[in-house]
Amino acid sequence: MLKPKCVFILDCTSELFVWIGKKASRLLKMAGQKMATEFHQIIERPEFCTICREIEGEESTVFRSKFSSWDDIVPFDFTMTADTVQRRGADIKVIMERDKMKTDLVALFLDRLPTMPHEEADQLIEDFNLDLEVIESFVLEGKKFVRLPKEELGIFYTMDCYVFLCRYFDYNEELSENGSKGSVEGGNGGDVSEEEDKEVDFKCVVYFWQGREASNMGWLNFTFSLKRKFESLFKDKLEVVRMNQQQENHKFLSHFKRKILIRRGRREATLKLNEPELFHMRANGSSICTRTIQVDCRVSSLNSAFCYILRTPCADGDESGVIYVWKGSKCDSYFFKIAEEVANELVKKDLKLPIEIIEEGKEPQLFWQTLGGGGGSRKYDKNADFMQHTRLFRCTNEKGYFSVSEKTVDFCQEDLENDDVMIVDDGNFVYIWLGTGASEVEIKLAYKAAQVYCGHIQMKQPERPRKLLLSIKDHESKRFSRLFHGWGKHKIPAGTEGK
């Protein structure tokens, strides 16, 4: 009850006490003393009544007697040796305070990053591409990296590895300033263009992209072959960036200008035309992060808030199929235009298939038959309100203490760490996701952290109360999996295949 940072006044009519905490500010101490004086004069008191000043830790017996639960016993640990006392001190309170379990829950109280406007994203894409001189792409075939045909730039496969060599202009501003000063001092008086002032240099960044189902052998092959060649060519001007599927940085994504198509399986010379394909276009947090990912070809994969591209199967030996670009009733027209371009440039490519634009509610029968809903069963989500609220937090003990950190808004299934506990918020529910390798301590502390988060959100958004739900790895509900773009089977951690 008596807090170190506060000042308390205890009025017993015939006795008046001012208790001052050790951490109380000077202003509080003065205010408490002044208020006690005022209390003393407000009501009639015995002549012997005085104001007693009590300091924390030095309280008088009379003051202590006013509290029924005051403990006068001095805590002491008789198990402590002289060596322990010398190292850690003898004050039990200080030791307990120091040994208290450290936690970091700051991320739970921070606001969600706002969605980037389309105009701002377009400008950022333009800025990222200003200094790009050339981009060369390679794909791993067998044990060698071969050049990727230009018409396949932007098409990725989940079981393949890609390498992108980007050469950027690098303007040396210091040399530019020195050069301009020299021209002035020389007194030539001639007009010198900005291009002549600046010394143009270059730098190279190699992006290694690995599909979520690809083996780590791709990275080893790159490290001992292509990477060494690049290092011998560009020396200290080379930077290598390793990225996994759906965990790319904004600069890399900007080079594709929102046209990224991710197909399942391996890159093959011939496409299996006799099998249908369904692609889901979605952007998390910013249109820079727009990706078109292959999903299960069924009605339940649809959502009225997004665009989809469906390629119907072709009969053997002909190209009788159709490519549908489906626009949901709540879809942003900004993304619908991009979906048309992706369908024409990346899905259709060299195929002689017609592209049909269809809106929700005006689908032909072939569209539903391809998705398995020709019989009338056409249930799918009608909105994606969760896109404005989704947040992913990671709960872990890897730092030596329990900490909660928030993943980027552009999170994906691979961000669900198998050895940790994750907290996922979709605006209506807060899920506690348990990885199979999470410890019992992490689970208990994550549960408490989720409760704290729900209480915080309840105060900030009383109109959207959250319900706490449990989700276990490999047993996630559709309501949970829809929060992740391109959800699929979990990747089996290395070394656990046989377990």
GROMACS .gro file of C-alpha atoms in nm:
model
  499
    1MET     CA    1   0.000   0.000   0.000
    2LEU     CA    2   0.280   0.245   0.088
    3LYS     CA    3   0.462   0.310  -0.239
    4PRO     CA    4   0.823   0.443  -0.246
    5LYS     CA    5   0.742   0.712  -0.506
    6CYS     CA    6   0.448   0.855  -0.309
    7VAL     CA    7   0.372   1.057   0.005
    8PHE     CA    8   0.089   0.947   0.237
    9ILE     CA    9  -0.093   1.130   0.517
   10LEU     CA   10  -0.239   0.924   0.803
   11ASP     CA   11  -0.496   1.118   1.011
   12CYS     CA   12  -0.586   0.960   1.347
   13THR     CA   13  -0.748   1.282   1.489
   14SER     CA   14  -0.519   1.297   1.792
   15GLU     CA   15  -0.221   1.199   1.576
   16LEU     CA   16  -0.122   1.312   1.229
   17PHE     CA   17   0.152   1.134   1.031
   18VAL     CA   18   0.322   1.226   0.702
   19TRP     CA   19   0.486   0.919   0.547
   20ILE     CA   20   0.746   0.995   0.279
   21GLY     CA   21   0.872   0.730   0.034
   22LYS     CA   22   1.242   0.714  -0.047
   23LYS     CA   23   1.181   0.780  -0.419
   24ALA     CA   24   0.929   1.060  -0.370
   25SER     CA   25   1.010   1.383  -0.553
   26ARG     CA   26   1.095   1.702  -0.371
   27LEU     CA   27   0.771   1.864  -0.489
   28LEU     CA   28   0.565   1.578  -0.347
   29LYS     CA   29   0.742   1.603  -0.012
   30MET     CA   30   0.672   1.976   0.014
   31ALA     CA   31   0.311   1.932  -0.097
   32GLY     CA   32   0.255   1.653   0.157
   33GLN     CA   33   0.395   1.862   0.442
   34LYS     CA   34   0.180   2.160   0.339
   35MET     CA   35  -0.134   1.948   0.313
   36ALA     CA   36  -0.072   1.791   0.655
   37THR     CA   37  -0.050   2.141   0.805
   38GLU     CA   38  -0.383   2.230   0.644
   39PHE     CA   39  -0.544   1.910   0.778
   40HIS     CA   40  -0.417   1.992   1.126
   41GLN     CA   41  -0.601   2.326   1.121
   42ILE     CA   42  -0.927   2.215   0.954
   43ILE     CA   43  -1.075   2.029   1.250
   44GLU     CA   44  -1.044   2.079   1.627
   45ARG     CA   45  -0.774   1.857   1.774
   46PRO     CA   46  -0.618   1.804   2.121
   47GLU     CA   47  -0.346   2.046   2.216
   48PHE     CA   48  -0.087   1.767   2.229
   49CYS     CA   49  -0.159   1.671   1.863
   50THR     CA   50   0.149   1.725   1.643
   51ILE     CA   51   0.251   1.637   1.288
   52CYS     CA   52   0.491   1.342   1.285
   53ARG     CA   53   0.722   1.297   0.983
   54GLU     CA   54   0.787   0.931   0.894
   55ILE     CA   55   1.059   0.824   0.649
   56GLU     CA   56   1.036   0.492   0.461
   57GLY     CA   57   1.236   0.227   0.641
   58GLU     CA   58   1.270   0.439   0.958
   59GLU     CA   59   0.905   0.440   1.078
   60SER     CA   60   0.835   0.475   1.448
   61THR     CA   61   0.668   0.198   1.652
   62VAL     CA   62   0.359   0.417   1.703
   63PHE     CA   63   0.317   0.458   1.326
   64ARG     CA   64   0.368   0.087   1.259
   65SER     CA   65   0.109  -0.005   1.522
   66LYS     CA   66  -0.159   0.162   1.307
   67PHE     CA   67  -0.123  -0.118   1.046
   68SER     CA   68  -0.255  -0.463   1.139
   69SER     CA   69  -0.038  -0.645   0.884
   70TRP     CA   70   0.290  -0.460   0.940
   71ASP     CA   71   0.573  -0.712   0.965
   72ASP     CA   72   0.851  -0.610   1.204
   73ILE     CA   73   1.057  -0.920   1.138
   74VAL     CA   74   1.382  -0.840   0.959
   75PRO     CA   75   1.423  -1.081   0.665
   76PHE     CA   76   1.746  -1.277   0.671
   77ASP     CA   77   1.866  -1.581   0.483
   78PHE     CA   78   2.068  -1.801   0.722
   79THR     CA   79   2.178  -2.024   0.432
   80MET     CA   80   2.398  -1.747   0.292
   81THR     CA   81   2.768  -1.796   0.344
   82ALA     CA   82   3.021  -1.519   0.406
   83ASP     CA   83   3.138  -1.553   0.045
   84THR     CA   84   2.781  -1.513  -0.084
   85VAL     CA   85   2.723  -1.205   0.130
   86GLN     CA   86   3.045  -1.055   0.000
   87ARG     CA   87   2.946  -1.113  -0.363
   88ARG     CA   88   2.573  -1.035  -0.351
   89GLY     CA   89   2.527  -0.829  -0.034
   90ALA     CA   90   2.312  -0.901   0.270
   91ASP     CA   91   1.999  -0.705   0.183
   92ILE     CA   92   1.737  -0.965   0.083
   93LYS     CA   93   1.511  -0.705  -0.080
   94VAL     CA   94   1.792  -0.585  -0.306
   95ILE     CA   95   1.884  -0.941  -0.401
   96MET     CA   96   1.523  -1.035  -0.482
   97GLU     CA   97   1.481  -0.722  -0.693
   98ARG     CA   98   1.799  -0.801  -0.884
   99ASP     CA   99   1.705  -1.167  -0.935
  100LYS     CA  100   1.353  -1.083  -1.052
  101MET     CA  101   1.282  -1.235  -1.394
  102LYS     CA  102   1.342  -0.977  -1.667
  103THR     CA  103   1.075  -0.937  -1.932
  104ASP     CA  104   1.036  -0.712  -2.235
  105LEU     CA  105   0.673  -0.654  -2.337
  106VAL     CA  106   0.712  -0.307  -2.491
  107ALA     CA  107   0.609  -0.427  -2.839
  108LEU     CA  108   0.260  -0.517  -2.713
  109PHE     CA  109   0.188  -0.152  -2.628
  110LEU     CA  110   0.307   0.005  -2.955
  111ASP     CA  111   0.063   0.107  -3.228
  112ARG     CA  112   0.032  -0.092  -3.548
  113LEU     CA  113   0.216   0.056  -3.845
  114PRO     CA  114  -0.034   0.233  -4.077
  115THR     CA  115  -0.090   0.109  -4.432
  116MET     CA  116   0.122   0.297  -4.687
  117PRO     CA  117  -0.088   0.497  -4.941
  118HIS     CA  118  -0.060   0.383  -5.305
  119GLU     CA  119   0.086   0.719  -5.416
  120GLU     CA  120   0.363   0.697  -5.158
  121ALA     CA  121   0.438   0.336  -5.254
  122ASP     CA  122   0.455   0.428  -5.624
  123GLN     CA  123   0.703   0.707  -5.545
  124LEU     CA  124   0.914   0.471  -5.334
  125ILE     CA  125   0.927   0.217  -5.616
  126GLU     CA  126   1.040   0.488  -5.855
  127ASP     CA  127   1.309   0.608  -5.613
  128PHE     CA  128   1.443   0.254  -5.559
  129ASN     CA  129   1.479   0.206  -5.936
  130LEU     CA  130   1.650   0.538  -6.010
  131ASP     CA  131   2.001   0.410  -5.943
  132LEU     CA  132   1.946   0.062  -6.091
  133GLU     CA  133   2.162   0.022  -6.402
  134VAL     CA  134   2.106  -0.344  -6.488
  135ILE     CA  135   1.968  -0.663  -6.333
  136GLU     CA  136   2.082  -1.010  -6.433
  137SER     CA  137   1.902  -1.321  -6.311
  138PHE     CA  138   2.012  -1.682  -6.264
  139VAL     CA  139   1.832  -1.999  -6.156
  140LEU     CA  140   1.973  -2.319  -6.007
  141GLU     CA  141   1.942  -2.616  -6.243
  142GLY     CA  142   2.089  -2.933  -6.095
  143LYS     CA  143   2.412  -2.810  -5.938
  144LYS     CA  144   2.475  -2.513  -6.165
  145PHE     CA  145   2.331  -2.165  -6.192
  146VAL     CA  146   2.217  -2.079  -6.543
  147ARG     CA  147   2.084  -1.753  -6.683
  148LEU     CA  148   1.711  -1.706  -6.647
  149PRO     CA  149   1.533  -1.613  -6.973
  150LYS     CA  150   1.416  -1.249  -6.971
  151GLU     CA  151   1.055  -1.350  -7.026
  152GLU     CA  152   1.065  -1.544  -6.696
  153LEU     CA  153   1.180  -1.250  -6.485
  154GLY     CA  154   0.927  -1.219  -6.203
  155ILE     CA  155   0.825  -1.587  -6.206
  156PHE     CA  156   0.942  -1.786  -5.904
  157TYR     CA  157   0.898  -2.148  -5.796
  158THR     CA  158   0.875  -2.259  -5.435
  159MET     CA  159   1.129  -2.541  -5.479
  160ASP     CA  160   1.391  -2.338  -5.666
  161CYS     CA  161   1.668  -2.092  -5.582
  162TYR     CA  162   1.740  -1.774  -5.777
  163VAL     CA  163   2.026  -1.526  -5.789
  164PHE     CA  164   1.984  -1.164  -5.901
  165LEU     CA  165   2.288  -0.949  -5.974
  166CYS     CA  166   2.192  -0.583  -5.949
  167ARG     CA  167   2.435  -0.313  -6.057
  168TYR     CA  168   2.363   0.032  -5.910
  169PHE     CA  169   2.504   0.375  -5.987
  170ASP     CA  170   2.696   0.509  -5.690
  171TYR     CA  171   2.755   0.884  -5.699
  172ASN     CA  172   3.050   0.998  -5.488
  173GLU     CA  173   2.918   1.320  -5.333
  174GLU     CA  174   3.249   1.410  -5.163
  175LEU     CA  175   3.437   1.408  -5.493
  176SER     CA  176   3.154   1.608  -5.646
  177GLU     CA  177   3.191   1.884  -5.384
  178ASN     CA  178   3.570   1.891  -5.418
  179GLY     CA  179   3.546   1.907  -5.795
  180SER     CA  180   3.305   2.200  -5.790
  181LYS     CA  181   3.524   2.391  -5.542
  182GLY     CA  182   3.828   2.338  -5.762
  183SER     CA  183   3.654   2.479  -6.067
  184VAL     CA  184   3.557   2.795  -5.878
  185GLU     CA  185   3.907   2.851  -5.742
  186GLY     CA  186   4.059   2.796  -6.082
  187GLY     CA  187   3.859   3.091  -6.212
  188ASN     CA  188   3.785   2.931  -6.548
  189GLY     CA  189   3.436   3.077  -6.544
  190GLY     CA  190   3.299   2.806  -6.774
  191ASP     CA  191   2.967   2.627  -6.725
  192VAL     CA  192   3.017   2.277  -6.593
  193SER     CA  193   2.726   2.033  -6.603
  194GLU     CA  194   2.621   1.825  -6.302
  195GLU     CA  195   2.719   1.508  -6.485
  196GLU     CA  196   3.078   1.629  -6.513
  197ASP     CA  197   3.085   1.737  -6.149
  198LYS     CA  198   2.982   1.398  -6.021
  199GLU     CA  199   3.214   1.102  -6.039
  200VAL     CA  200   2.995   0.807  -6.123
  201ASP     CA  201   3.096   0.481  -5.960
  202PHE     CA  202   2.902   0.158  -5.920
  203LYS     CA  203   2.821  -0.103  -5.659
  204CYS     CA  204   2.678  -0.450  -5.699
  205VAL     CA  205   2.425  -0.627  -5.480
  206VAL     CA  206   2.362  -0.999  -5.523
  207TYR     CA  207   2.022  -1.114  -5.399
  208PHE     CA  208   1.992  -1.485  -5.326
  209TRP     CA  209   1.624  -1.590  -5.323
  210GLN     CA  210   1.520  -1.928  -5.180
  211GLY     CA  211   1.173  -2.079  -5.216
  212ARG     CA  212   1.001  -2.204  -4.900
  213GLU     CA  213   1.026  -2.567  -5.020
  214ALA     CA  214   1.378  -2.540  -5.162
  215SER     CA  215   1.675  -2.722  -5.011
  216ASN     CA  216   1.956  -2.533  -4.838
  217MET     CA  217   2.194  -2.700  -5.084
  218GLY     CA  218   2.115  -2.416  -5.323
  219TRP     CA  219   2.283  -2.168  -5.089
  220LEU     CA  220   2.588  -2.396  -5.053
  221ASN     CA  221   2.618  -2.428  -5.432
  222PHE     CA  222   2.599  -2.050  -5.466
  223THR     CA  223   2.856  -1.991  -5.189
  224PHE     CA  224   3.120  -2.214  -5.348
  225SER     CA  225   3.058  -2.130  -5.713
  226LEU     CA  226   2.879  -1.817  -5.834
  227LYS     CA  227   2.954  -1.609  -5.525
  228ARG     CA  228   3.330  -1.664  -5.566
  229LYS     CA  229   3.314  -1.554  -5.930
  230PHE     CA  230   3.130  -1.236  -5.834
  231GLU     CA  231   3.379  -1.164  -5.554
  232SER     CA  232   3.674  -1.197  -5.793
  233LEU     CA  233   3.504  -0.961  -6.041
  234PHE     CA  234   3.371  -0.687  -5.812
  235LYS     CA  235   3.601  -0.714  -5.506
  236ASP     CA  236   3.488  -0.484  -5.226
  237LYS     CA  237   3.202  -0.338  -5.430
  238LEU     CA  238   2.996  -0.653  -5.383
  239GLU     CA  239   2.723  -0.706  -5.124
  240VAL     CA  240   2.537  -1.037  -5.083
  241VAL     CA  241   2.182  -1.044  -4.944
  242ARG     CA  242   2.015  -1.377  -4.868
  243MET     CA  243   1.635  -1.381  -4.867
  244ASN     CA  244   1.361  -1.638  -4.826
  245GLN     CA  245   1.028  -1.646  -5.005
  246GLN     CA  246   0.790  -1.369  -4.886
  247GLN     CA  247   1.061  -1.222  -4.664
  248GLU     CA  248   1.216  -0.997  -4.929
  249ASN     CA  249   1.316  -0.637  -4.860
  250HIS     CA  250   1.140  -0.342  -5.022
  251LYS     CA  251   1.423  -0.250  -5.257
  252PHE     CA  252   1.431  -0.597  -5.411
  253LEU     CA  253   1.052  -0.606  -5.450
  254SER     CA  254   1.054  -0.261  -5.612
  255HIS     CA  255   1.260  -0.391  -5.905
  256PHE     CA  256   0.966  -0.611  -6.011
  257LYS     CA  257   0.711  -0.328  -5.987
  258ARG     CA  258   0.443  -0.538  -5.812
  259LYS     CA  259   0.463  -0.816  -6.076
  260ILE     CA  260   0.581  -1.121  -5.882
  261LEU     CA  261   0.429  -1.462  -5.952
  262ILE     CA  262   0.514  -1.753  -5.719
  263ARG     CA  263   0.428  -2.099  -5.848
  264ARG     CA  264   0.438  -2.426  -5.656
  265GLY     CA  265   0.693  -2.694  -5.739
  266ARG     CA  266   1.000  -2.671  -5.964
  267ARG     CA  267   1.067  -2.476  -6.278
  268GLU     CA  268   1.017  -2.704  -6.577
  269ALA     CA  269   1.062  -2.660  -6.948
  270THR     CA  270   0.698  -2.745  -7.019
  271LEU     CA  271   0.398  -2.639  -6.811
  272LYS     CA  272   0.145  -2.905  -6.707
  273LEU     CA  273  -0.149  -2.763  -6.902
  274ASN     CA  274  -0.381  -3.048  -6.803
  275GLU     CA  275  -0.386  -2.924  -6.442
  276PRO     CA  276  -0.564  -2.603  -6.331
  277GLU     CA  277  -0.386  -2.322  -6.144
  278LEU     CA  278  -0.529  -2.061  -5.908
  279PHE     CA  279  -0.328  -1.753  -5.808
  280HIS     CA  280  -0.412  -1.509  -5.528
  281MET     CA  281  -0.292  -1.148  -5.548
  282ARG     CA  282  -0.242  -0.969  -5.217
  283ALA     CA  283  -0.034  -0.690  -5.062
  284ASN     CA  284   0.043  -0.668  -4.691
  285GLY     CA  285   0.094  -0.318  -4.553
  286SER     CA  286   0.201  -0.163  -4.885
  287SER     CA  287   0.147  -0.217  -5.257
  288ILE     CA  288   0.526  -0.260  -5.283
  289CYS     CA  289   0.473  -0.602  -5.121
  290THR     CA  290   0.226  -0.716  -5.388
  291ARG     CA  291   0.269  -1.084  -5.471
  292THR     CA  292   0.061  -1.326  -5.677
  293ILE     CA  293   0.094  -1.669  -5.517
  294GLN     CA  294  -0.045  -2.005  -5.626
  295VAL     CA  295  -0.302  -2.142  -5.380
  296ASP     CA  296  -0.523  -2.450  -5.357
  297CYS     CA  297  -0.756  -2.464  -5.656
  298ARG     CA  298  -1.088  -2.468  -5.471
  299VAL     CA  299  -1.379  -2.236  -5.399
  300SER     CA  300  -1.286  -2.180  -5.033
  301SER     CA  301  -0.962  -2.010  -5.142
  302LEU     CA  302  -1.158  -1.713  -5.281
  303ASN     CA  303  -1.223  -1.389  -5.094
  304SER     CA  304  -1.435  -1.098  -5.217
  305ALA     CA  305  -1.167  -0.848  -5.112
  306PHE     CA  306  -0.897  -0.975  -5.352
  307CYS     CA  307  -0.817  -1.053  -5.716
  308TYR     CA  308  -0.755  -1.404  -5.842
  309ILE     CA  309  -0.619  -1.553  -6.163
  310LEU     CA  310  -0.751  -1.894  -6.267
  311ARG     CA  311  -0.609  -2.098  -6.554
  312THR     CA  312  -0.843  -2.378  -6.654
  313PRO     CA  313  -0.695  -2.715  -6.764
  314CYS     CA  314  -0.633  -2.783  -7.131
  315ALA     CA  315  -0.704  -3.108  -7.312
  316ASP     CA  316  -0.399  -3.310  -7.422
  317GLY     CA  317  -0.244  -3.175  -7.738
  318ASP     CA  318  -0.437  -2.848  -7.758
  319GLU     CA  319  -0.473  -2.515  -7.583
  320SER     CA  320  -0.846  -2.502  -7.523
  321GLY     CA  321  -0.819  -2.356  -7.175
  322VAL     CA  322  -0.905  -2.008  -7.052
  323ILE     CA  323  -0.734  -1.765  -6.813
  324TYR     CA  324  -0.985  -1.590  -6.588
  325VAL     CA  325  -0.904  -1.273  -6.396
  326TRP     CA  326  -1.160  -1.267  -6.114
  327LYS     CA  327  -1.237  -0.938  -5.941
  328GLY     CA  328  -1.396  -0.961  -5.596
  329SER     CA  329  -1.681  -0.722  -5.522
  330LYS     CA  330  -1.472  -0.549  -5.250
  331CYS     CA  331  -1.142  -0.557  -5.439
  332ASP     CA  332  -0.937  -0.240  -5.482
  333SER     CA  333  -0.936  -0.143  -5.852
  334TYR     CA  334  -0.568  -0.045  -5.811
  335PHE     CA  335  -0.474  -0.413  -5.773
  336PHE     CA  336  -0.718  -0.531  -6.040
  337LYS     CA  337  -0.520  -0.346  -6.308
  338ILE     CA  338  -0.200  -0.512  -6.187
  339ALA     CA  339  -0.373  -0.853  -6.188
  340GLU     CA  340  -0.458  -0.808  -6.557
  341GLU     CA  341  -0.094  -0.731  -6.637
  342VAL     CA  342   0.033  -1.029  -6.434
  343ALA     CA  343  -0.215  -1.260  -6.610
  344ASN     CA  344  -0.103  -1.140  -6.951
  345GLU     CA  345   0.275  -1.117  -6.892
  346LEU     CA  346   0.347  -1.394  -6.640
  347VAL     CA  347   0.062  -1.648  -6.646
  348LYS     CA  348  -0.026  -1.644  -7.013
  349LYS     CA  349   0.327  -1.573  -7.136
  350ASP     CA  350   0.370  -1.781  -7.456
  351LEU     CA  351   0.042  -1.971  -7.418
  352LYS     CA  352  -0.224  -1.902  -7.680
  353LEU     CA  353  -0.499  -1.883  -7.422
  354PRO     CA  354  -0.766  -1.612  -7.411
  355ILE     CA  355  -0.791  -1.392  -7.103
  356GLU     CA  356  -1.140  -1.322  -6.970
  357ILE     CA  357  -1.215  -1.054  -6.712
  358ILE     CA  358  -1.499  -1.157  -6.480
  359GLU     CA  359  -1.655  -0.991  -6.178
  360GLU     CA  360  -1.789  -1.160  -5.869
  361GLY     CA  361  -2.144  -1.277  -5.929
  362LYS     CA  362  -2.102  -1.302  -6.308
  363GLU     CA  363  -1.885  -1.614  -6.330
  364PRO     CA  364  -1.936  -1.870  -6.610
  365GLN     CA  365  -2.005  -2.233  -6.521
  366LEU     CA  366  -1.655  -2.342  -6.630
  367PHE     CA  367  -1.506  -2.115  -6.363
  368TRP     CA  368  -1.695  -2.293  -6.084
  369GLN     CA  369  -1.637  -2.638  -6.230
  370THR     CA  370  -1.260  -2.580  -6.230
  371LEU     CA  371  -1.273  -2.480  -5.863
  372GLY     CA  372  -1.486  -2.781  -5.771
  373GLY     CA  373  -1.798  -2.576  -5.698
  374GLY     CA  374  -2.002  -2.668  -6.002
  375GLY     CA  375  -2.257  -2.850  -5.790
  376GLY     CA  376  -2.369  -2.541  -5.603
  377SER     CA  377  -2.139  -2.550  -5.298
  378ARG     CA  378  -1.976  -2.207  -5.327
  379LYS     CA  379  -1.886  -2.095  -4.977
  380TYR     CA  380  -1.597  -1.853  -4.939
  381ASP     CA  381  -1.505  -1.543  -4.735
  382LYS     CA  382  -1.688  -1.225  -4.833
  383ASN     CA  383  -1.454  -0.974  -4.669
  384ALA     CA  384  -1.099  -0.926  -4.541
  385ASP     CA  385  -1.142  -0.672  -4.262
  386PHE     CA  386  -0.858  -0.847  -4.081
  387MET     CA  387  -0.612  -0.686  -4.328
  388GLN     CA  388  -0.644  -0.357  -4.137
  389HIS     CA  389  -0.572  -0.517  -3.798
  390THR     CA  390  -0.338  -0.815  -3.845
  391ARG     CA  391  -0.032  -0.820  -3.619
  392LEU     CA  392   0.218  -1.096  -3.544
  393PHE     CA  393   0.425  -1.109  -3.223
  394ARG     CA  394   0.703  -1.352  -3.139
  395CYS     CA  395   0.748  -1.468  -2.778
  396THR     CA  396   1.088  -1.616  -2.701
  397ASN     CA  397   1.354  -1.674  -2.434
  398GLU     CA  398   1.650  -1.678  -2.673
  399LYS     CA  399   1.795  -1.356  -2.523
  400GLY     CA  400   1.816  -1.512  -2.180
  401TYR     CA  401   1.490  -1.353  -2.070
  402PHE     CA  402   1.132  -1.348  -2.195
  403SER     CA  403   1.077  -1.091  -2.469
  404VAL     CA  404   0.802  -1.009  -2.717
  405SER     CA  405   0.887  -0.858  -3.056
  406GLU     CA  406   0.658  -0.769  -3.344
  407LYS     CA  407   0.717  -0.902  -3.693
  408THR     CA  408   0.678  -0.674  -3.992
  409VAL     CA  409   0.323  -0.614  -4.124
  410ASP     CA  410   0.430  -0.809  -4.434
  411PHE     CA  411   0.460  -1.134  -4.240
  412CYS     CA  412   0.421  -1.485  -4.380
  413GLN     CA  413   0.387  -1.847  -4.269
  414GLU     CA  414   0.765  -1.887  -4.242
  415ASP     CA  415   0.766  -1.627  -3.963
  416LEU     CA  416   0.596  -1.880  -3.735
  417GLU     CA  417   0.900  -2.006  -3.545
  418ASN     CA  418   0.874  -2.373  -3.448
  419ASP     CA  419   1.069  -2.324  -3.121
  420ASP     CA  420   0.864  -2.027  -3.001
  421VAL     CA  421   0.513  -1.911  -2.921
  422MET     CA  422   0.347  -1.653  -3.146
  423ILE     CA  423   0.063  -1.410  -3.073
  424VAL     CA  424  -0.154  -1.321  -3.374
  425ASP     CA  425  -0.420  -1.048  -3.371
  426ASP     CA  426  -0.680  -1.026  -3.650
  427GLY     CA  427  -0.901  -0.754  -3.505
  428ASN     CA  428  -1.158  -0.996  -3.359
  429PHE     CA  429  -0.949  -1.274  -3.210
  430VAL     CA  430  -0.606  -1.298  -3.050
  431TYR     CA  431  -0.448  -1.636  -3.123
  432ILE     CA  432  -0.175  -1.802  -2.921
  433TRP     CA  433   0.012  -2.021  -3.171
  434LEU     CA  434   0.224  -2.298  -3.022
  435GLY     CA  435   0.528  -2.433  -3.204
  436THR     CA  436   0.615  -2.795  -3.134
  437GLY     CA  437   0.952  -2.693  -2.987
  438ALA     CA  438   0.821  -2.421  -2.752
  439SER     CA  439   0.916  -2.465  -2.385
  440GLU     CA  440   0.663  -2.481  -2.102
  441VAL     CA  441   0.799  -2.156  -1.957
  442GLU     CA  442   0.751  -1.976  -2.290
  443ILE     CA  443   0.395  -2.104  -2.318
  444LYS     CA  444   0.298  -1.985  -1.969
  445LEU     CA  445   0.458  -1.643  -2.012
  446ALA     CA  446   0.313  -1.602  -2.362
  447TYR     CA  447  -0.035  -1.673  -2.223
  448LYS     CA  448   0.013  -1.396  -1.965
  449ALA     CA  449   0.148  -1.164  -2.236
  450ALA     CA  450  -0.157  -1.233  -2.454
  451GLN     CA  451  -0.385  -1.147  -2.162
  452VAL     CA  452  -0.196  -0.822  -2.108
  453TYR     CA  453  -0.229  -0.740  -2.480
  454CYS     CA  454  -0.605  -0.810  -2.478
  455GLY     CA  455  -0.647  -0.583  -2.176
  456HIS     CA  456  -0.448  -0.306  -2.346
  457ILE     CA  457  -0.650  -0.334  -2.668
  458GLN     CA  458  -0.974  -0.335  -2.467
  459MET     CA  459  -0.885   0.013  -2.338
  460LYS     CA  460  -0.767   0.148  -2.674
  461GLN     CA  461  -1.041  -0.007  -2.889
  462PRO     CA  462  -1.344  -0.071  -2.665
  463GLU     CA  463  -1.560  -0.114  -2.975
  464ARG     CA  464  -1.351  -0.418  -3.086
  465PRO     CA  465  -1.305  -0.652  -2.788
  466ARG     CA  466  -1.078  -0.949  -2.861
  467LYS     CA  467  -1.137  -1.313  -2.773
  468LEU     CA  468  -0.840  -1.532  -2.685
  469LEU     CA  469  -0.802  -1.854  -2.887
  470LEU     CA  470  -0.542  -2.130  -2.904
  471SER     CA  471  -0.386  -2.254  -3.229
  472ILE     CA  472  -0.142  -2.546  -3.245
  473LYS     CA  473   0.102  -2.611  -3.526
  474ASP     CA  474  -0.035  -2.845  -3.797
  475HIS     CA  475  -0.387  -2.803  -3.655
  476GLU     CA  476  -0.463  -2.442  -3.756
  477SER     CA  477  -0.818  -2.344  -3.846
  478LYS     CA  478  -0.918  -2.175  -4.174
  479ARG     CA  479  -0.990  -1.860  -3.972
  480PHE     CA  480  -0.623  -1.858  -3.865
  481SER     CA  481  -0.455  -1.968  -4.190
  482ARG     CA  482  -0.634  -1.702  -4.400
  483LEU     CA  483  -0.427  -1.437  -4.221
  484PHE     CA  484  -0.119  -1.566  -4.409
  485HIS     CA  485  -0.081  -1.519  -4.784
  486GLY     CA  486  -0.021  -1.844  -4.969
  487TRP     CA  487  -0.070  -2.076  -4.669
  488GLY     CA  488   0.053  -2.431  -4.722
  489LYS     CA  489   0.198  -2.726  -4.535
  490HIS     CA  490   0.457  -2.641  -4.273
  491LYS     CA  491   0.819  -2.693  -4.373
  492ILE     CA  492   0.974  -2.981  -4.178
  493PRO     CA  493   1.275  -2.852  -3.977
  494ALA     CA  494   1.610  -2.997  -4.085
  495GLY     CA  495   1.703  -3.311  -3.895
  496THR     CA  496   1.346  -3.398  -3.790
  497GLU     CA  497   1.224  -3.568  -4.109
  498GLY     CA  498   1.233  -3.913  -3.955
  499LYS     CA  499   1.069  -3.821  -3.625
   0.00000   0.00000   0.00000
